[in-house]
Structure formats: structure tokens, C-alpha cells
Amino acid sequence: MLYKYFKKSIALFTFLIIWELLPASGIISKTFLSPPSEVFQALVKLIISGELWIHTSISLQRAFTGFALAVITMIPLGFLMGWYRAFEEISDGLIQAMRQVSSLSLFPVFLLFFGIGEISKIAVIFWGAQWPLLLNTINGVKSVDLLLIKSARSMGSNDISIFRKVILPSSIPSLFIGLRLSATHSILVLVAAEMIGATSGLGYSIKNWEFNFMIPEMYAAIVVLAVLGLITNYSLVWIEKKTVKWKEEI
Amino acid sequence: MIKVKAEGIIKEFPNKSGGGKSVAIGGIDLDIMDREFFAIVGPSGCGKSTFLEIVAGLIKPTSGSIYIDGARITGPDHNRGIVFQGYALFPWRTVKGNVAYGLEEKGVPVFEIEKICRDYISLVGLSGFENHYPHELSGGMKQRVAIARALAYNPDILLMDEPFAALDAQTREILQTEVLRIWNETKKTVLFVTHNIEEAVFLADRIAVMSGRPGVIKKIIEVQLSRPRHEEQRLRQDFMKLRHDVGMLVREEANVI
């Protein structure tokens, strides 16, 4: 167990050491690349002053609201579209076209409609987060083993029962792929949106600190974002493992 | 007493390419007696599995009817249990959960389900594996679970669609003996579809040989071997002669296709 963690961290530590040495040896100017030791100091300062929490909490709020809205609307919609073929056949063309519309290209449109406030940012995150959820849910429903449906029908299951006891559990693995992609997407869109049109949040801070030449602070914010991404992904993987106990380990 | 009666069963499928339709089953009339072990053999693609699914109520025939105890069927019901070649176990349910499925759908109270599951899991020889998931079981064990699941809600008729085709020869022979034991203990009527002639001869009271395209029953053969059947019978003259005769009938058909 300990050995496993050791193996996993070798590359990470090597990376940190090279990162520390590059600016220290003067190969790369300290003005552009702050060494991890300084980034860490900046991070501690930002934590103590409470500034980091202000930006992180507002960012999390935006990302989570957009993501949650996508989850509650797109998962049910995905089930509907996967289950009723006719519904999907009608809407497929529209969906394929719409999902090609880049989230960020729509941000000015959302700004126009909703102003610079929270709604425009949540809307653009929602837009980016919805597609992986919708498409993976549809895919999960459509890839259910027809033999299982046949088998359930032979044991007297009606449509509702088949949906609840066959379609739903069998689409859960695909659903989790959608959740993870969509969560990653939420953070990505969040940062870009905050850089373009916000006065708070981690995305705004990265741009703002770069602008004011607070380079260690800028790197600290980037690190925080990476850690947030890691935490999100691993918690979803953990929930998936708890939910999908029955799946064969690959 | 007649348990299952098939009357003028015809099944046509629309052709995938272009118009027209192909006839999968071209008129089957058949009586299966109560507690009979009835096998259908035929070359692949002769429509034997389609016929079994019509009896199960999973497919509607183009014309004709199936009667069970004299009543015309309209769909699947709890008087029939079905075992598929591909096991069709729910991977997210344990052995016990799978066996419980039909009972839940039938509306059996929870405290009874527990006991019935235990009995049927024990009947197929899987006691101790109640909480295993299907992916932790071998093919033979999976098919035992599928048999327990199909029997648990106590249907009169067990429909088996090439249940042992995916198993290795040894496991297949063991399960054939097991099926005979279970059939003897539970007193079900069995309709068993297979392309394995030896299997049909070893198991059945009567064997229907089907010819393909369109599928019709060419001949019904009475198996006069003594019961209970034993492994050693496979080596006896009368067994081998019967296997040969049925084999010849099937082979003629295979050549046509």
C-alpha cells in the first residue's frame, strides 16, 4: 500500500524538483516561472488573508450550480430520449448541431441576455456541462442488453418495471462517465468565463494577478484549480465504485 | 393431458433489404403433454428458437395460437419460465437477487421470497453462493442460477433455448443430468430447444425434428430409453442407434440450407 503511493508520487516529486530548479538556476526567469516554494508561500498568505476562500467559494458556487442544473435536467431528458426512439430521432439533428456550438462562443450572448451577473456564468457552465450528461445517458439506455429486457419480460415485468429494474441500473456506468466528463467541463468553462467576464473567482484571480505581476499568486490559483479538479474526479470515482459494486474489475 | 397446444403457428419477418418477407415458421401444429420432456432439434436458422419465444409469449405469431391448459396465451406469464443460452442474468443483482426477480414481479411477499430463493438455490446446487455476483461465477454456475430463477416463481412449463450450447462438453453433460434430476423433482413440463442431437436423445421423451426455411416439424420421434437416464446409457446400442437416426434426419435438412 505504502509502496503503491510511493510509486505514484515519484513522477510528481521529480516534476516539483525540476520546477524548483529551473528558475533557481536561471534557465527560466523567475519573473515568468515562480518556484513551488514561493508559490506555496503565496498560497499560505492567500489562505491566511482569506482572499483564496472568497474566490474559491464563489467559483465553486458557480461551477456547482451550473453542473447541478445540468444533472437535474439532462439525466431525465437523456432517459426519455434513449427510451423513446421517436423522441430521439426527431431531436437528434438539433442536438448534434447545438453541441457543436462552443460554450465560450455563446458567453457574449449570455452576457447580452443576462448581464454581467451570476446568471450568465451559470448559464454558460450549464451549456458546457449538459452535453456529456445528455449523450452518455442516452448511450447508457440504448446500450442495454436486449436479452435482459427479454428475460425481464418473460418474468412478467411491465414497461415501468423494466425501466426501473433493468434500464436504470444498466445505464449507471455510462451515467458516471457523463458525470465525470461534465464535472471536468464545468470547471474548464468556469475558468474561461471568469477570465472574460467576472470580478471575482479563481479564473478572474489568475488573470488579475498576472495583470498585476503577482506571479506566485497566479500560480497558486492555478494549483488550487488543479486540486479542485482532482478532488471532484476522485470523489466521483469513489461514488461510482460504491454504486457499481457488481462490475467486473478490469 | 395436453399442456401446451400449438395450432397453425406461422411467423413471417419483413426482409431487411427491400420489400417482401421471409417465412421463419411455416405452420406448426404440436401437442406437448403435461410433465413431458419435449425437445426440438434442427439446423441453425430453422426457426426453433423463434417457436420457443412464441410459446413464451415474447413474440407474436403472424397467425395461429398457443394454448396452455386450453387457454389461449396473449403474452408472457408466470406459468412459463425461460432459460436462455446467454444466461441473461442481471449483472447488478447477486445470485439471490436474480432468483428473486420473478418473485418480486409476481408480488410474492418479501419474507417468503427469502425462503423460496434459498430452496431453489439449493435445488440447483449453489448454496453458499447466494451473495455472489454473476461475473464471479463460471458459465455452468450462471446457467444454474438462470434455471433457479426460471423455476423460483413456480411456472408449470420450463422453456429452455439452447441452454448449454455455450458450455464446455463436460459441464454440459453434468448439467444435462442435473436438469433431468430437477425435472424429476419439480414435475415440470419442459420444452427444450437444441441443435445438439445427443443432448436431445439423452433428455427427451419425444424429439421433434424441424426443417428450415420455412420451419416446419418434419417428424416427431418417441425416445424409448428407460428412465431415470444414466450417463452409461450414452454408450448403449439403442442410444447410439437413436442418435444416428435423428442425426440423419437433421443432416438432410442442414444440406437443404
Coordinates of C-alpha atoms in Angstrom, one line a residue:
Chain A
M1 CA 0.0 0.0 0.0
L2 CA 2.7 2.4 1.1
Y3 CA 4.8 1.2 -1.8
K4 CA 2.0 2.0 -4.2
Y5 CA 1.7 5.6 -3.1
F6 CA 5.5 5.9 -3.2
K7 CA 5.5 4.7 -6.8
K8 CA 2.7 7.0 -7.8
S9 CA 4.4 10.1 -6.3
I10 CA 7.9 9.6 -7.9
A11 CA 7.0 11.4 -11.1
L12 CA 5.2 14.1 -9.2
F13 CA 8.2 14.8 -6.9
T14 CA 10.6 14.8 -9.8
F15 CA 8.4 17.3 -11.5
L16 CA 8.3 19.5 -8.4
I17 CA 12.1 19.3 -8.1
I18 CA 12.7 20.3 -11.8
W19 CA 10.2 23.1 -11.4
E20 CA 12.1 24.4 -8.3
L21 CA 15.5 24.1 -10.0
L22 CA 14.6 25.7 -13.3
P23 CA 14.0 29.3 -12.0
A24 CA 16.7 28.9 -9.3
S25 CA 19.4 28.0 -11.8
G26 CA 18.3 30.9 -14.0
I27 CA 17.4 28.7 -17.0
I28 CA 14.0 30.3 -16.9
S29 CA 13.5 33.7 -15.5
K30 CA 11.9 33.9 -12.0
T31 CA 9.7 36.7 -13.4
F32 CA 7.8 34.1 -15.5
L33 CA 8.1 30.9 -13.5
S34 CA 7.9 31.2 -9.7
P35 CA 9.4 28.1 -8.0
P36 CA 7.0 25.9 -6.0
S37 CA 8.5 27.2 -2.7
E38 CA 7.4 30.7 -3.5
V39 CA 4.0 29.5 -4.9
F40 CA 3.5 27.7 -1.6
Q41 CA 4.3 30.8 0.4
A42 CA 1.9 32.8 -1.7
L43 CA -0.7 30.1 -1.2
V44 CA -0.3 30.3 2.6
K45 CA -0.6 34.0 2.6
L46 CA -3.7 33.9 0.4
I47 CA -5.3 31.3 2.8
I48 CA -4.5 33.4 5.9
S49 CA -5.8 36.6 4.4
G50 CA -9.0 34.8 3.5
E51 CA -8.7 36.0 -0.1
L52 CA -8.3 32.5 -1.5
W53 CA -11.5 31.3 0.2
I54 CA -13.5 34.2 -1.2
H55 CA -12.5 33.4 -4.8
T56 CA -12.7 29.6 -4.4
S57 CA -16.1 29.6 -2.8
I58 CA -17.6 31.9 -5.5
S59 CA -16.0 29.7 -8.2
L60 CA -17.3 26.5 -6.6
Q61 CA -20.8 28.0 -6.3
R62 CA -20.9 28.9 -10.0
A63 CA -19.5 25.6 -11.2
F64 CA -21.7 23.6 -8.9
T65 CA -24.9 25.4 -9.7
G66 CA -24.3 25.1 -13.5
F67 CA -23.3 21.4 -13.1
A68 CA -26.3 20.6 -10.8
L69 CA -28.7 22.2 -13.1
A70 CA -27.3 20.2 -16.0
V71 CA -27.6 17.0 -13.9
I72 CA -31.3 17.5 -12.9
T73 CA -32.4 18.4 -16.4
M74 CA -30.2 16.3 -18.7
I75 CA -30.3 12.9 -17.0
P76 CA -34.1 12.7 -17.1
L77 CA -34.1 14.1 -20.6
G78 CA -31.4 11.5 -21.6
F79 CA -33.5 8.7 -20.2
L80 CA -36.6 9.9 -22.1
M81 CA -34.7 10.3 -25.3
G82 CA -33.0 6.9 -25.0
W83 CA -36.2 5.1 -24.2
Y84 CA -38.5 6.7 -26.8
R85 CA -36.7 6.2 -30.1
A86 CA -39.1 8.5 -31.9
F87 CA -38.2 11.4 -29.5
E88 CA -34.5 10.9 -30.2
E89 CA -35.0 10.6 -33.9
I90 CA -36.7 13.9 -34.0
S91 CA -34.3 15.8 -31.8
D92 CA -31.0 14.2 -32.8
G93 CA -30.3 16.6 -35.6
L94 CA -30.9 19.6 -33.3
I95 CA -28.7 18.2 -30.6
Q96 CA -25.8 17.3 -32.9
A97 CA -25.9 20.9 -34.3
M98 CA -26.3 22.6 -30.9
R99 CA -23.4 20.7 -29.2
Q100 CA -21.1 21.9 -31.8
V101 CA -21.8 25.5 -30.6
S102 CA -18.8 26.1 -28.4
S103 CA -19.8 27.2 -24.8
L104 CA -17.5 30.1 -24.8
S105 CA -18.7 31.4 -28.2
L106 CA -22.0 31.7 -26.5
F107 CA -20.8 33.6 -23.5
P108 CA -21.2 37.1 -25.1
V109 CA -24.7 36.1 -26.0
F110 CA -25.4 35.1 -22.4
L111 CA -23.8 38.4 -21.2
L112 CA -26.1 40.2 -23.6
F113 CA -29.2 38.5 -22.2
F114 CA -28.4 38.1 -18.5
G115 CA -25.8 40.8 -17.9
I116 CA -22.5 40.5 -16.1
G117 CA -24.1 39.0 -13.0
E118 CA -24.1 35.3 -11.8
I119 CA -26.7 34.1 -14.2
S120 CA -24.7 34.5 -17.4
K121 CA -21.8 32.5 -15.9
I122 CA -24.0 29.7 -14.6
A123 CA -25.8 29.6 -18.0
V124 CA -22.5 29.1 -19.9
I125 CA -21.3 26.4 -17.4
F126 CA -24.7 24.7 -17.8
W127 CA -24.3 24.8 -21.6
G128 CA -20.9 23.1 -21.5
A129 CA -21.9 20.6 -18.8
Q130 CA -25.1 19.4 -20.4
W131 CA -23.8 17.6 -23.4
P132 CA -21.6 14.8 -21.9
L133 CA -24.5 14.1 -19.5
L134 CA -27.2 14.0 -22.1
L135 CA -25.2 12.0 -24.6
N136 CA -23.9 9.5 -22.1
T137 CA -27.3 8.9 -20.6
I138 CA -28.8 8.3 -24.0
N139 CA -26.0 6.0 -24.8
G140 CA -26.4 4.1 -21.5
V141 CA -30.1 3.5 -22.2
K142 CA -29.5 2.5 -25.8
S143 CA -26.7 0.0 -25.0
V144 CA -28.8 -2.0 -22.5
D145 CA -28.6 -5.7 -23.3
L146 CA -31.8 -6.6 -25.1
L147 CA -31.6 -10.2 -23.8
L148 CA -32.0 -8.8 -20.3
I149 CA -35.2 -6.9 -21.3
K150 CA -36.5 -10.1 -22.9
S151 CA -35.7 -12.0 -19.8
A152 CA -37.4 -9.5 -17.6
R153 CA -40.5 -9.5 -19.8
S154 CA -40.6 -13.3 -19.6
M155 CA -40.8 -12.9 -15.8
G156 CA -43.8 -10.6 -16.1
S157 CA -42.2 -7.2 -16.0
N158 CA -44.2 -4.3 -17.4
D159 CA -42.6 -1.2 -19.0
I160 CA -42.3 0.7 -15.8
S161 CA -40.7 -2.2 -14.1
I162 CA -38.3 -2.8 -17.0
F163 CA -37.2 0.8 -16.8
R164 CA -36.7 0.8 -13.1
K165 CA -35.1 -2.6 -12.7
V166 CA -33.2 -3.1 -16.0
I167 CA -32.6 0.1 -17.9
L168 CA -31.8 2.3 -14.9
P169 CA -29.2 0.0 -13.3
S170 CA -27.6 -1.0 -16.6
S171 CA -27.1 2.6 -17.6
I172 CA -25.3 3.7 -14.4
P173 CA -21.8 3.0 -15.6
S174 CA -22.4 5.2 -18.7
L175 CA -24.1 7.8 -16.5
F176 CA -20.9 8.1 -14.4
I177 CA -18.8 8.7 -17.5
G178 CA -21.2 11.5 -18.3
L179 CA -20.9 12.9 -14.7
R180 CA -17.2 12.9 -14.7
L181 CA -16.8 14.5 -18.1
S182 CA -19.4 17.0 -17.3
A183 CA -17.8 18.0 -14.0
T184 CA -14.4 18.5 -15.6
H185 CA -16.1 20.5 -18.3
S186 CA -17.8 22.7 -15.7
I187 CA -14.5 23.8 -14.2
L188 CA -13.0 24.4 -17.6
V189 CA -15.8 26.6 -18.7
L190 CA -15.9 28.3 -15.3
V191 CA -12.3 29.5 -15.5
A192 CA -12.7 30.8 -19.1
A193 CA -15.9 32.6 -18.3
E194 CA -14.4 34.2 -15.1
M195 CA -11.4 35.4 -17.1
I196 CA -13.7 37.0 -19.7
G197 CA -16.5 38.5 -17.6
A198 CA -16.1 38.4 -13.8
T199 CA -14.7 40.5 -10.9
S200 CA -14.3 37.5 -8.6
G201 CA -13.4 33.8 -8.7
L202 CA -10.3 31.8 -9.4
G203 CA -10.4 32.4 -13.1
Y204 CA -10.7 36.1 -12.6
S205 CA -7.9 36.0 -10.0
I206 CA -5.4 34.2 -12.3
K207 CA -5.9 36.9 -14.9
N208 CA -5.9 39.7 -12.4
W209 CA -2.7 38.6 -10.6
E210 CA -1.0 38.1 -13.9
F211 CA -2.0 41.6 -14.8
N212 CA -0.6 43.0 -11.6
F213 CA 2.5 40.9 -11.9
M214 CA 1.7 38.8 -8.7
I215 CA 3.2 35.8 -10.4
P216 CA 3.5 33.4 -7.4
E217 CA -0.2 34.2 -6.5
M218 CA -1.2 33.4 -10.1
Y219 CA 0.5 30.0 -9.9
A220 CA -1.1 29.4 -6.5
A221 CA -4.6 29.9 -8.1
I222 CA -3.7 27.5 -10.9
V223 CA -2.6 24.9 -8.4
V224 CA -5.9 25.3 -6.4
L225 CA -7.9 24.7 -9.6
A226 CA -5.9 21.6 -10.4
V227 CA -6.5 20.3 -6.9
L228 CA -10.3 21.1 -7.2
G229 CA -10.4 19.1 -10.4
L230 CA -8.6 16.1 -8.8
I231 CA -10.9 16.1 -5.8
T232 CA -14.0 16.2 -8.0
N233 CA -12.8 13.4 -10.2
Y234 CA -11.7 11.2 -7.3
S235 CA -14.9 11.7 -5.4
L236 CA -17.0 10.7 -8.4
V237 CA -14.8 7.6 -9.0
W238 CA -15.3 6.8 -5.3
I239 CA -19.1 7.1 -5.5
E240 CA -19.1 5.1 -8.7
K241 CA -17.1 2.3 -7.0
K242 CA -19.7 2.2 -4.1
T243 CA -22.6 2.2 -6.5
V244 CA -21.3 -0.2 -9.2
K245 CA -20.0 -3.0 -7.0
W246 CA -21.3 -5.6 -9.4
K247 CA -19.0 -4.6 -12.3
E248 CA -16.1 -6.7 -13.2
E249 CA -12.7 -5.1 -12.3
I250 CA -10.7 -4.5 -15.4
Chain B
M1 CA -53.4 -34.4 -20.7
I2 CA -52.3 -31.8 -23.2
K3 CA -50.3 -29.0 -21.5
V4 CA -49.2 -26.9 -24.5
K5 CA -51.0 -26.8 -27.8
A6 CA -49.7 -25.0 -30.8
E7 CA -52.2 -24.5 -33.6
G8 CA -51.2 -23.4 -37.1
I9 CA -48.3 -21.3 -36.0
I10 CA -46.9 -19.2 -38.8
K11 CA -44.3 -16.5 -38.4
E12 CA -43.2 -14.1 -41.1
F13 CA -40.5 -11.4 -40.8
P14 CA -40.2 -8.5 -43.1
N15 CA -37.0 -8.7 -45.1
K16 CA -34.3 -6.3 -44.0
S17 CA -33.2 -5.5 -47.6
G18 CA -36.0 -4.2 -49.7
G19 CA -39.6 -5.3 -49.5
G20 CA -41.1 -8.8 -49.2
K21 CA -41.0 -11.0 -46.2
S22 CA -39.4 -14.3 -45.3
V23 CA -41.2 -17.1 -43.6
A24 CA -39.4 -18.3 -40.4
I25 CA -42.1 -20.7 -39.4
G26 CA -44.4 -22.2 -42.0
G27 CA -47.2 -23.8 -39.9
I28 CA -46.6 -25.8 -36.7
D29 CA -49.2 -27.9 -35.0
L30 CA -48.0 -29.6 -31.9
D31 CA -49.2 -31.0 -28.6
I32 CA -46.9 -31.3 -25.6
M33 CA -48.2 -33.4 -22.7
D34 CA -48.2 -32.5 -19.1
R35 CA -44.9 -33.2 -17.4
E36 CA -43.4 -34.3 -20.7
F37 CA -39.8 -33.5 -21.6
F38 CA -40.1 -32.4 -25.2
A39 CA -37.1 -31.5 -27.3
I40 CA -36.9 -29.7 -30.6
V41 CA -33.8 -30.2 -32.8
G42 CA -33.0 -28.7 -36.2
P43 CA -30.3 -27.0 -38.1
S44 CA -29.5 -23.4 -37.1
G45 CA -31.8 -20.9 -38.6
C46 CA -34.7 -23.3 -38.8
G47 CA -36.9 -21.2 -36.5
K48 CA -36.8 -23.4 -33.4
S49 CA -35.8 -20.6 -31.1
T50 CA -38.4 -18.3 -32.7
F51 CA -41.0 -21.0 -32.0
L52 CA -39.9 -21.2 -28.3
E53 CA -40.2 -17.5 -28.0
I54 CA -43.7 -17.6 -29.4
V55 CA -44.6 -20.2 -26.8
A56 CA -43.0 -17.9 -24.2
G57 CA -45.3 -15.1 -25.4
L58 CA -42.3 -12.9 -26.2
I59 CA -43.0 -12.9 -30.0
K60 CA -46.5 -12.7 -31.5
P61 CA -47.1 -15.2 -34.3
T62 CA -48.3 -13.9 -37.7
S63 CA -51.1 -16.4 -37.4
G64 CA -52.1 -19.3 -35.2
S65 CA -52.3 -19.6 -31.4
I66 CA -50.7 -21.2 -28.4
Y67 CA -52.9 -22.7 -25.7
I68 CA -51.8 -23.6 -22.3
D69 CA -54.2 -25.8 -20.3
G70 CA -56.7 -24.9 -23.0
A71 CA -56.4 -21.2 -22.6
R72 CA -55.0 -19.0 -25.4
I73 CA -51.9 -17.1 -24.4
T74 CA -51.6 -13.4 -25.1
G75 CA -48.1 -12.7 -23.8
P76 CA -45.6 -13.8 -21.2
D77 CA -47.0 -15.0 -17.9
H78 CA -45.9 -16.7 -14.7
N79 CA -47.0 -20.1 -15.9
R80 CA -43.9 -20.2 -18.1
G81 CA -40.2 -19.8 -17.2
I82 CA -37.5 -19.4 -19.7
V83 CA -33.8 -20.1 -19.7
F84 CA -31.7 -18.5 -22.5
Q85 CA -28.4 -19.6 -24.0
G86 CA -26.8 -16.3 -23.0
Y87 CA -27.8 -16.7 -19.3
A88 CA -29.4 -13.3 -19.3
L89 CA -28.6 -12.8 -15.6
F90 CA -28.8 -9.2 -14.2
P91 CA -25.1 -8.4 -13.6
W92 CA -26.1 -5.9 -10.8
R93 CA -28.0 -8.4 -8.8
T94 CA -26.5 -11.2 -6.7
V95 CA -27.4 -14.8 -7.2
K96 CA -30.2 -14.4 -4.7
G97 CA -31.3 -11.1 -6.3
N98 CA -31.5 -12.8 -9.7
V99 CA -33.5 -15.7 -8.3
A100 CA -35.8 -13.2 -6.5
Y101 CA -36.6 -11.2 -9.7
G102 CA -39.6 -13.2 -10.9
L103 CA -41.0 -13.5 -7.4
E104 CA -40.8 -9.7 -6.9
E105 CA -42.6 -9.2 -10.3
K106 CA -45.2 -11.8 -9.2
G107 CA -45.8 -9.8 -6.0
V108 CA -44.7 -12.5 -3.6
P109 CA -44.2 -11.1 0.0
V110 CA -40.6 -10.3 0.9
F111 CA -40.3 -12.8 3.8
E112 CA -41.5 -15.6 1.5
I113 CA -39.1 -14.6 -1.3
E114 CA -36.1 -15.1 1.1
K115 CA -37.1 -18.7 1.8
I116 CA -38.1 -19.6 -1.8
C117 CA -34.7 -18.3 -3.0
R118 CA -32.9 -20.4 -0.6
D119 CA -34.8 -23.5 -1.6
Y120 CA -34.2 -23.0 -5.4
I121 CA -30.6 -22.0 -5.0
S122 CA -30.1 -25.2 -3.0
L123 CA -32.1 -27.2 -5.7
V124 CA -29.5 -26.2 -8.4
G125 CA -26.6 -26.9 -6.0
L126 CA -25.4 -23.3 -5.4
S127 CA -25.9 -23.0 -1.7
G128 CA -23.2 -20.7 -0.3
F129 CA -23.1 -18.6 -3.5
E130 CA -26.2 -16.5 -2.6
N131 CA -24.3 -13.2 -2.4
H132 CA -22.0 -13.7 -5.4
Y133 CA -22.4 -11.5 -8.5
P134 CA -22.7 -13.2 -11.9
H135 CA -19.3 -12.1 -13.0
E136 CA -17.8 -14.1 -10.2
L137 CA -19.4 -17.4 -11.4
S138 CA -18.4 -19.9 -14.2
G139 CA -20.7 -20.4 -17.2
G140 CA -22.1 -23.6 -15.8
M141 CA -22.9 -21.9 -12.5
K142 CA -24.5 -18.9 -14.3
Q143 CA -26.8 -21.3 -16.1
R144 CA -27.7 -23.0 -12.8
V145 CA -28.7 -19.6 -11.5
A146 CA -30.8 -19.0 -14.6
I147 CA -32.6 -22.3 -14.1
A148 CA -33.2 -21.5 -10.4
R149 CA -34.6 -18.1 -11.4
A150 CA -36.9 -19.5 -14.1
L151 CA -38.2 -22.1 -11.6
A152 CA -38.5 -19.9 -8.5
Y153 CA -41.9 -18.4 -9.3
N154 CA -43.1 -21.9 -9.9
P155 CA -44.2 -22.0 -13.5
D156 CA -45.8 -25.2 -14.9
I157 CA -43.7 -25.0 -18.0
L158 CA -39.9 -24.6 -18.4
L159 CA -38.8 -23.3 -21.8
M160 CA -35.1 -23.8 -22.5
D161 CA -33.5 -22.2 -25.5
E162 CA -30.1 -24.0 -26.2
P163 CA -29.2 -23.5 -22.6
F164 CA -26.0 -25.5 -22.7
A165 CA -24.7 -24.5 -26.1
A166 CA -22.1 -22.1 -24.7
L167 CA -20.7 -24.5 -22.2
D168 CA -17.8 -26.9 -22.5
A169 CA -18.6 -30.6 -23.1
Q170 CA -18.0 -31.8 -19.6
T171 CA -20.1 -29.1 -17.9
R172 CA -22.8 -29.7 -20.5
E173 CA -23.1 -33.4 -19.6
I174 CA -23.2 -32.6 -15.9
L175 CA -25.9 -30.0 -16.4
Q176 CA -27.9 -32.4 -18.6
T177 CA -28.1 -34.9 -15.7
E178 CA -28.9 -32.0 -13.3
V179 CA -31.8 -30.9 -15.5
L180 CA -33.2 -34.4 -15.5
R181 CA -32.9 -34.5 -11.7
I182 CA -34.6 -31.1 -11.3
W183 CA -37.3 -32.0 -13.8
N184 CA -38.0 -35.2 -11.9
E185 CA -38.1 -33.3 -8.6
T186 CA -40.2 -30.4 -9.7
K187 CA -42.6 -32.2 -12.2
K188 CA -42.5 -29.5 -14.8
T189 CA -43.3 -29.7 -18.5
V190 CA -40.1 -28.9 -20.4
L191 CA -39.7 -27.6 -23.9
F192 CA -36.1 -27.9 -24.8
V193 CA -34.6 -26.4 -28.0
T194 CA -31.2 -27.6 -29.1
H195 CA -29.1 -28.3 -32.1
N196 CA -27.2 -31.0 -30.1
I197 CA -28.7 -34.3 -31.1
E198 CA -27.1 -36.4 -28.4
E199 CA -28.4 -33.9 -25.8
A200 CA -32.0 -34.2 -27.2
V201 CA -31.8 -38.0 -27.1
F202 CA -30.4 -38.1 -23.6
L203 CA -33.0 -35.8 -22.2
A204 CA -36.3 -36.0 -24.0
D205 CA -39.4 -38.2 -24.1
R206 CA -40.1 -37.0 -27.6
I207 CA -38.0 -35.2 -30.1
A208 CA -39.4 -33.0 -32.9
V209 CA -37.1 -32.6 -35.9
M210 CA -37.5 -29.3 -37.6
S211 CA -36.7 -28.5 -41.2
G212 CA -35.7 -25.0 -42.1
R213 CA -36.9 -22.1 -44.3
P214 CA -39.8 -22.2 -43.7
G215 CA -39.5 -24.0 -40.4
V216 CA -42.0 -26.9 -40.0
I217 CA -41.9 -30.1 -38.0
K218 CA -40.6 -32.9 -40.2
K219 CA -41.0 -35.7 -37.8
I220 CA -41.7 -36.5 -34.1
I221 CA -39.7 -39.3 -32.6
E222 CA -40.5 -41.2 -29.4
V223 CA -37.5 -41.8 -27.3
Q224 CA -38.0 -45.3 -25.8
L225 CA -35.0 -45.3 -23.5
S226 CA -35.6 -46.2 -19.8
R227 CA -35.8 -43.6 -17.1
P228 CA -34.1 -42.4 -14.9
R229 CA -31.4 -41.9 -17.5
H230 CA -27.8 -42.5 -16.7
E231 CA -24.5 -41.5 -18.2
E232 CA -23.8 -45.1 -19.1
Q233 CA -26.8 -45.1 -21.4
R234 CA -24.9 -42.9 -23.8
L235 CA -22.7 -45.9 -24.7
R236 CA -25.5 -48.3 -25.3
Q237 CA -26.6 -49.6 -28.7
D238 CA -30.2 -48.3 -28.5
F239 CA -29.0 -44.8 -27.6
M240 CA -26.4 -44.7 -30.4
K241 CA -28.9 -46.0 -32.9
L242 CA -31.4 -43.3 -32.0
R243 CA -28.8 -40.6 -32.0
H244 CA -27.8 -41.8 -35.5
D245 CA -31.4 -41.8 -36.8
V246 CA -32.2 -38.4 -35.5
G247 CA -28.8 -37.2 -36.8
M248 CA -29.6 -38.4 -40.3
L249 CA -32.9 -36.6 -40.3
V250 CA -31.3 -33.3 -39.2
R251 CA -28.4 -33.6 -41.6
E252 CA -30.8 -33.9 -44.6
E253 CA -32.2 -30.6 -43.6
A254 CA -28.8 -29.0 -43.0
N255 CA -27.9 -29.8 -46.6
V256 CA -31.0 -28.0 -47.9
I257 CA -29.9 -24.8 -46.1

